[in-house]
Amino acid sequence: MTSTTVVRRPVPPPQPVIAVDAMGGDHAPREIVSGAVQAVREHGLRLLLVGRGPELAPLVAAEGASRELPIVHAEETLAMHEGALAAWRRARSSVAVACKLIRQGEAAALVSAGSTGGVVATSTVRLRTLPGVLRPALALVLPTRPKPTILLDAGANADAKPEMLMQFAHLGAAYARIGHGIAEPRVGILTIGSEPGKGNRLARKAAELLSAHAEEARLDFRGNIEGHDLLAGLVDVVVTDGFTGNVALKSVEGAVRFAFGEIREALTSSPMAKAGALLQRKALRELGERLDSESYGGAVLLGLNGTVVIAHGDSHARGVTGACLLARDLAAGRITDQIRRGVAGLSRTPTWLHRLGQSED
Amino acid sequence: MTSTTVVRRPVPPPQPVIAVDAMGGDHAPREIVSGAVQAVREHGLRLLLVGRGPELAPLVAAEGASRELPIVHAEETLAMHEGALAAWRRARSSVAVACKLIRQGEAAALVSAGSTGGVVATSTVRLRTLPGVLRPALALVLPTRPKPTILLDAGANADAKPEMLMQFAHLGAAYARIGHGIAEPRVGILTIGSEPGKGNRLARKAAELLSAHAEEARLDFRGNIEGHDLLAGLVDVVVTDGFTGNVALKSVEGAVRFAFGEIREALTSSPMAKAGALLQRKALRELGERLDSESYGGAVLLGLNGTVVIAHGDSHARGVTGACLLARDLAAGRITDQIRRGVAGLSRTPTWLHRLGQSED
């Protein structure tokens, strides 16, 4: 008897194309172009650079990347101070053109370091939500260890409904799996009080829905999470409405900054302490950098027909490259399909919910 | 011509009587009794100790304070794990009896280190809100410098209405004036986004009401405050609903703890850094203590017919003495009258609002 071994060569998945908004961000377009070039050269990504052609062409040429990095012209630019209204005002912005590339199937994802409000509004209007998804949610990563914690919604929906929060759990779980390699994400809901039944009406109702649907929807729902647990790593995904999420994230950001300021002062309050601080300069600087880049490095808008990664506004080249890699991973992992399936798993939710989703589109 | 000089001796205001719940708190009754004795001896306060007589009498006698510190017997005790339901379950709890003393005019304020949920619920039910006040609010103090910042509501009302938030502004301003000596408190509303019109429906509507009524009600309303500004000292009073306030406070608490943990690790990550940490031990310990006691030392429930100070559950004698002093200051400053007047200043608000207040009592 002879045995036949079938050797299967792993077929590399097709590299998805990422549209990069070259005009958004405090250091645009120079640092964006530079980060995009690095993403192409060092990581083999396929990118389209979107923005004002006459401005971008010389920059790309200067990097000797005119062949590897095609430019798609966009007339207008979303200014960093422009919020949601820009979505309607600037129909030919680089973000709007990037969305068009996604709609036409020429790109799978969008990376922008532009104003969060402007990018969220433009891509929500232009890409629209996935079938069955009521609203997109903005997901941010908190610097817990060993794995990060994902919080959503970080501000896309100031007023949410319990059914939206239930869906956010699926958006967040898909992001944790594909974007951060967390095989079975534990999901919690941000509220006040640790026992079931605590919180405001929205959180209580959402917790009920999640408890009822968790098993059927294969979601590891762990119940209530309180504010002081946000950085404790108790769960991988924290679900909340965009108002509470934004307040909580900014409170964390402000408190970390405050604690560092107070500590800096304490460390230089006496000659003895000052001497100590000198010995620790390196350790403290490294910590500062880790908290900075990891916690507020970027956000992902989930639930649309296309992946949207919003890099931090003050991103330099390295941050842009990182955002492009995240966008590639999410697109290659077909996050939109995963979300679609996750939300379909909830579709024994009454039909009025779907109607609601459509009417609110 | 002879001039007559009328010498007016300042008449000391009558010392209000404070009812102290001797049974609430992790270290009750021993540390409560000890803190109460100090308040009487060192600060000349007039206190009534409320709790189980047979247990308290020997403790008071051991301190040689049987004459200065009368005991009012209360059969039952709110356990630390008991929440809001205890208000109805334990009709003869030490907190309930203390409220009765206030209602009967035998005490002006209540101090308890018991469970926040239990004390809030019991005193809300038993003291009832001041005329025209829709709901009481829990005020907490954040350790900003040079003056503290007051945040309310920290969790008494998970679901609030815009009109309640407008009233909270007055409760907080009165507390800032009388409790913390801030003559003209600046008031902000916690929301997302710095421009007017940002936030969820509740915050937007409350900000509108506050803007419209600020001048007439003599309130220095400064508009929107974001999460990262909570510890920045931009305003003296931050108004929000109890859900958002509780999440924000706990997020701050968790983030400060997280930052300290990370810094401790960074400070001991190398022999060099470790040597530095030794030199700074004292400075860091002092800072830790300041943040701890100042930020979470206690809370005040405002808007009821009587002042309620809720000391931290793990208060030792010194914390109890501090809470008694705060209660005395608030009662002596007639905070309830100030709140009544402040809210009356809003009373061109439609009558349905007052009806709402009564029906929801």
PDB file of C-alpha atoms in Angstrom, chain B residues 53-152:
ATOM      1  CA  GLY B  53     -26.991  51.660  72.281  1.00  0.00           C
ATOM      2  CA  PRO B  54     -25.632  48.594  74.073  1.00  0.00           C
ATOM      3  CA  GLU B  55     -22.757  48.414  71.606  1.00  0.00           C
ATOM      4  CA  LEU B  56     -21.987  52.133  71.554  1.00  0.00           C
ATOM      5  CA  ALA B  57     -22.225  53.018  75.246  1.00  0.00           C
ATOM      6  CA  PRO B  58     -19.073  51.129  76.300  1.00  0.00           C
ATOM      7  CA  LEU B  59     -17.079  52.573  73.389  1.00  0.00           C
ATOM      8  CA  VAL B  60     -18.111  56.111  74.253  1.00  0.00           C
ATOM      9  CA  ALA B  61     -17.444  55.473  77.935  1.00  0.00           C
ATOM     10  CA  ALA B  62     -13.986  54.124  77.104  1.00  0.00           C
ATOM     11  CA  GLU B  63     -13.208  57.463  75.510  1.00  0.00           C
ATOM     12  CA  GLY B  64     -14.575  59.193  78.601  1.00  0.00           C
ATOM     13  CA  ALA B  65     -17.119  61.029  76.437  1.00  0.00           C
ATOM     14  CA  SER B  66     -20.436  59.780  77.784  1.00  0.00           C
ATOM     15  CA  ARG B  67     -21.527  63.319  78.640  1.00  0.00           C
ATOM     16  CA  GLU B  68     -20.392  65.113  75.501  1.00  0.00           C
ATOM     17  CA  LEU B  69     -21.667  62.543  73.021  1.00  0.00           C
ATOM     18  CA  PRO B  70     -25.298  61.513  73.527  1.00  0.00           C
ATOM     19  CA  ILE B  71     -26.374  58.232  71.956  1.00  0.00           C
ATOM     20  CA  VAL B  72     -29.670  57.813  70.116  1.00  0.00           C
ATOM     21  CA  HIS B  73     -30.605  54.163  69.908  1.00  0.00           C
ATOM     22  CA  ALA B  74     -31.372  52.554  66.546  1.00  0.00           C
ATOM     23  CA  GLU B  75     -32.300  48.908  66.346  1.00  0.00           C
ATOM     24  CA  GLU B  76     -31.078  48.069  62.849  1.00  0.00           C
ATOM     25  CA  THR B  77     -28.055  48.638  60.655  1.00  0.00           C
ATOM     26  CA  LEU B  78     -27.622  48.972  56.872  1.00  0.00           C
ATOM     27  CA  ALA B  79     -25.042  46.395  55.830  1.00  0.00           C
ATOM     28  CA  MET B  80     -22.253  47.632  53.536  1.00  0.00           C
ATOM     29  CA  HIS B  81     -23.440  45.410  50.691  1.00  0.00           C
ATOM     30  CA  GLU B  82     -27.021  46.600  50.946  1.00  0.00           C
ATOM     31  CA  GLY B  83     -28.155  48.920  48.223  1.00  0.00           C
ATOM     32  CA  ALA B  84     -31.228  51.019  47.606  1.00  0.00           C
ATOM     33  CA  LEU B  85     -33.751  48.404  48.738  1.00  0.00           C
ATOM     34  CA  ALA B  86     -32.465  48.726  52.292  1.00  0.00           C
ATOM     35  CA  ALA B  87     -34.275  52.055  52.415  1.00  0.00           C
ATOM     36  CA  TRP B  88     -37.587  50.232  52.594  1.00  0.00           C
ATOM     37  CA  ARG B  89     -36.430  47.023  54.230  1.00  0.00           C
ATOM     38  CA  ARG B  90     -34.786  48.596  57.257  1.00  0.00           C
ATOM     39  CA  ALA B  91     -37.227  51.111  58.663  1.00  0.00           C
ATOM     40  CA  ARG B  92     -35.333  51.379  61.940  1.00  0.00           C
ATOM     41  CA  SER B  93     -31.791  51.542  60.619  1.00  0.00           C
ATOM     42  CA  SER B  94     -29.353  54.012  62.151  1.00  0.00           C
ATOM     43  CA  VAL B  95     -29.565  56.084  58.927  1.00  0.00           C
ATOM     44  CA  ALA B  96     -33.369  56.100  59.055  1.00  0.00           C
ATOM     45  CA  VAL B  97     -33.326  57.161  62.719  1.00  0.00           C
ATOM     46  CA  ALA B  98     -30.806  59.925  61.938  1.00  0.00           C
ATOM     47  CA  CYS B  99     -33.159  61.192  59.219  1.00  0.00           C
ATOM     48  CA  LYS B 100     -35.972  61.181  61.742  1.00  0.00           C
ATOM     49  CA  LEU B 101     -33.879  63.398  64.040  1.00  0.00           C
ATOM     50  CA  ILE B 102     -33.477  65.845  61.151  1.00  0.00           C
ATOM     51  CA  ARG B 103     -37.178  65.799  60.339  1.00  0.00           C
ATOM     52  CA  GLN B 104     -38.002  66.470  63.969  1.00  0.00           C
ATOM     53  CA  GLY B 105     -35.598  69.403  64.014  1.00  0.00           C
ATOM     54  CA  GLU B 106     -33.246  67.778  66.512  1.00  0.00           C
ATOM     55  CA  ALA B 107     -30.388  67.623  64.008  1.00  0.00           C
ATOM     56  CA  ALA B 108     -29.502  69.640  60.910  1.00  0.00           C
ATOM     57  CA  ALA B 109     -27.308  67.163  59.097  1.00  0.00           C
ATOM     58  CA  LEU B 110     -26.365  63.515  58.848  1.00  0.00           C
ATOM     59  CA  VAL B 111     -22.936  61.926  58.493  1.00  0.00           C
ATOM     60  CA  SER B 112     -22.605  58.284  57.483  1.00  0.00           C
ATOM     61  CA  ALA B 113     -19.791  56.083  56.195  1.00  0.00           C
ATOM     62  CA  GLY B 114     -22.338  53.440  55.186  1.00  0.00           C
ATOM     63  CA  SER B 115     -23.003  52.049  51.700  1.00  0.00           C
ATOM     64  CA  THR B 116     -23.624  54.938  49.314  1.00  0.00           C
ATOM     65  CA  GLY B 117     -26.621  53.236  47.703  1.00  0.00           C
ATOM     66  CA  GLY B 118     -28.264  52.536  51.026  1.00  0.00           C
ATOM     67  CA  VAL B 119     -27.654  56.007  52.492  1.00  0.00           C
ATOM     68  CA  VAL B 120     -28.797  57.798  49.322  1.00  0.00           C
ATOM     69  CA  ALA B 121     -31.984  55.767  49.073  1.00  0.00           C
ATOM     70  CA  THR B 122     -32.829  55.962  52.768  1.00  0.00           C
ATOM     71  CA  SER B 123     -32.253  59.693  53.092  1.00  0.00           C
ATOM     72  CA  THR B 124     -34.048  60.471  49.822  1.00  0.00           C
ATOM     73  CA  VAL B 125     -37.116  58.588  50.977  1.00  0.00           C
ATOM     74  CA  ARG B 126     -37.049  59.913  54.543  1.00  0.00           C
ATOM     75  CA  LEU B 127     -35.903  63.520  54.127  1.00  0.00           C
ATOM     76  CA  ARG B 128     -37.597  64.196  50.773  1.00  0.00           C
ATOM     77  CA  THR B 129     -36.443  66.875  48.374  1.00  0.00           C
ATOM     78  CA  LEU B 130     -36.555  70.601  49.100  1.00  0.00           C
ATOM     79  CA  PRO B 131     -39.630  72.368  47.653  1.00  0.00           C
ATOM     80  CA  GLY B 132     -39.158  72.725  43.897  1.00  0.00           C
ATOM     81  CA  VAL B 133     -36.143  70.418  43.738  1.00  0.00           C
ATOM     82  CA  LEU B 134     -36.865  67.562  41.347  1.00  0.00           C
ATOM     83  CA  ARG B 135     -34.193  65.159  42.551  1.00  0.00           C
ATOM     84  CA  PRO B 136     -31.266  65.117  44.944  1.00  0.00           C
ATOM     85  CA  ALA B 137     -27.773  64.820  43.465  1.00  0.00           C
ATOM     86  CA  LEU B 138     -24.636  63.221  44.805  1.00  0.00           C
ATOM     87  CA  ALA B 139     -21.666  65.605  44.691  1.00  0.00           C
ATOM     88  CA  LEU B 140     -18.054  64.416  44.726  1.00  0.00           C
ATOM     89  CA  VAL B 141     -14.883  66.419  44.904  1.00  0.00           C
ATOM     90  CA  LEU B 142     -12.033  66.033  42.409  1.00  0.00           C
ATOM     91  CA  PRO B 143      -8.496  66.845  43.596  1.00  0.00           C
ATOM     92  CA  THR B 144      -7.747  69.746  41.253  1.00  0.00           C
ATOM     93  CA  ARG B 145      -5.559  72.643  42.385  1.00  0.00           C
ATOM     94  CA  PRO B 146      -5.604  75.250  43.779  1.00  0.00           C
ATOM     95  CA  LYS B 147      -9.320  74.670  44.372  1.00  0.00           C
ATOM     96  CA  PRO B 148     -11.137  71.344  44.122  1.00  0.00           C
ATOM     97  CA  THR B 149     -13.661  70.683  41.355  1.00  0.00           C
ATOM     98  CA  ILE B 150     -17.125  69.450  42.281  1.00  0.00           C
ATOM     99  CA  LEU B 151     -18.814  66.892  40.083  1.00  0.00           C
ATOM    100  CA  LEU B 152     -22.504  66.094  40.344  1.00  0.00           C
TER     101      LEU B 152
END
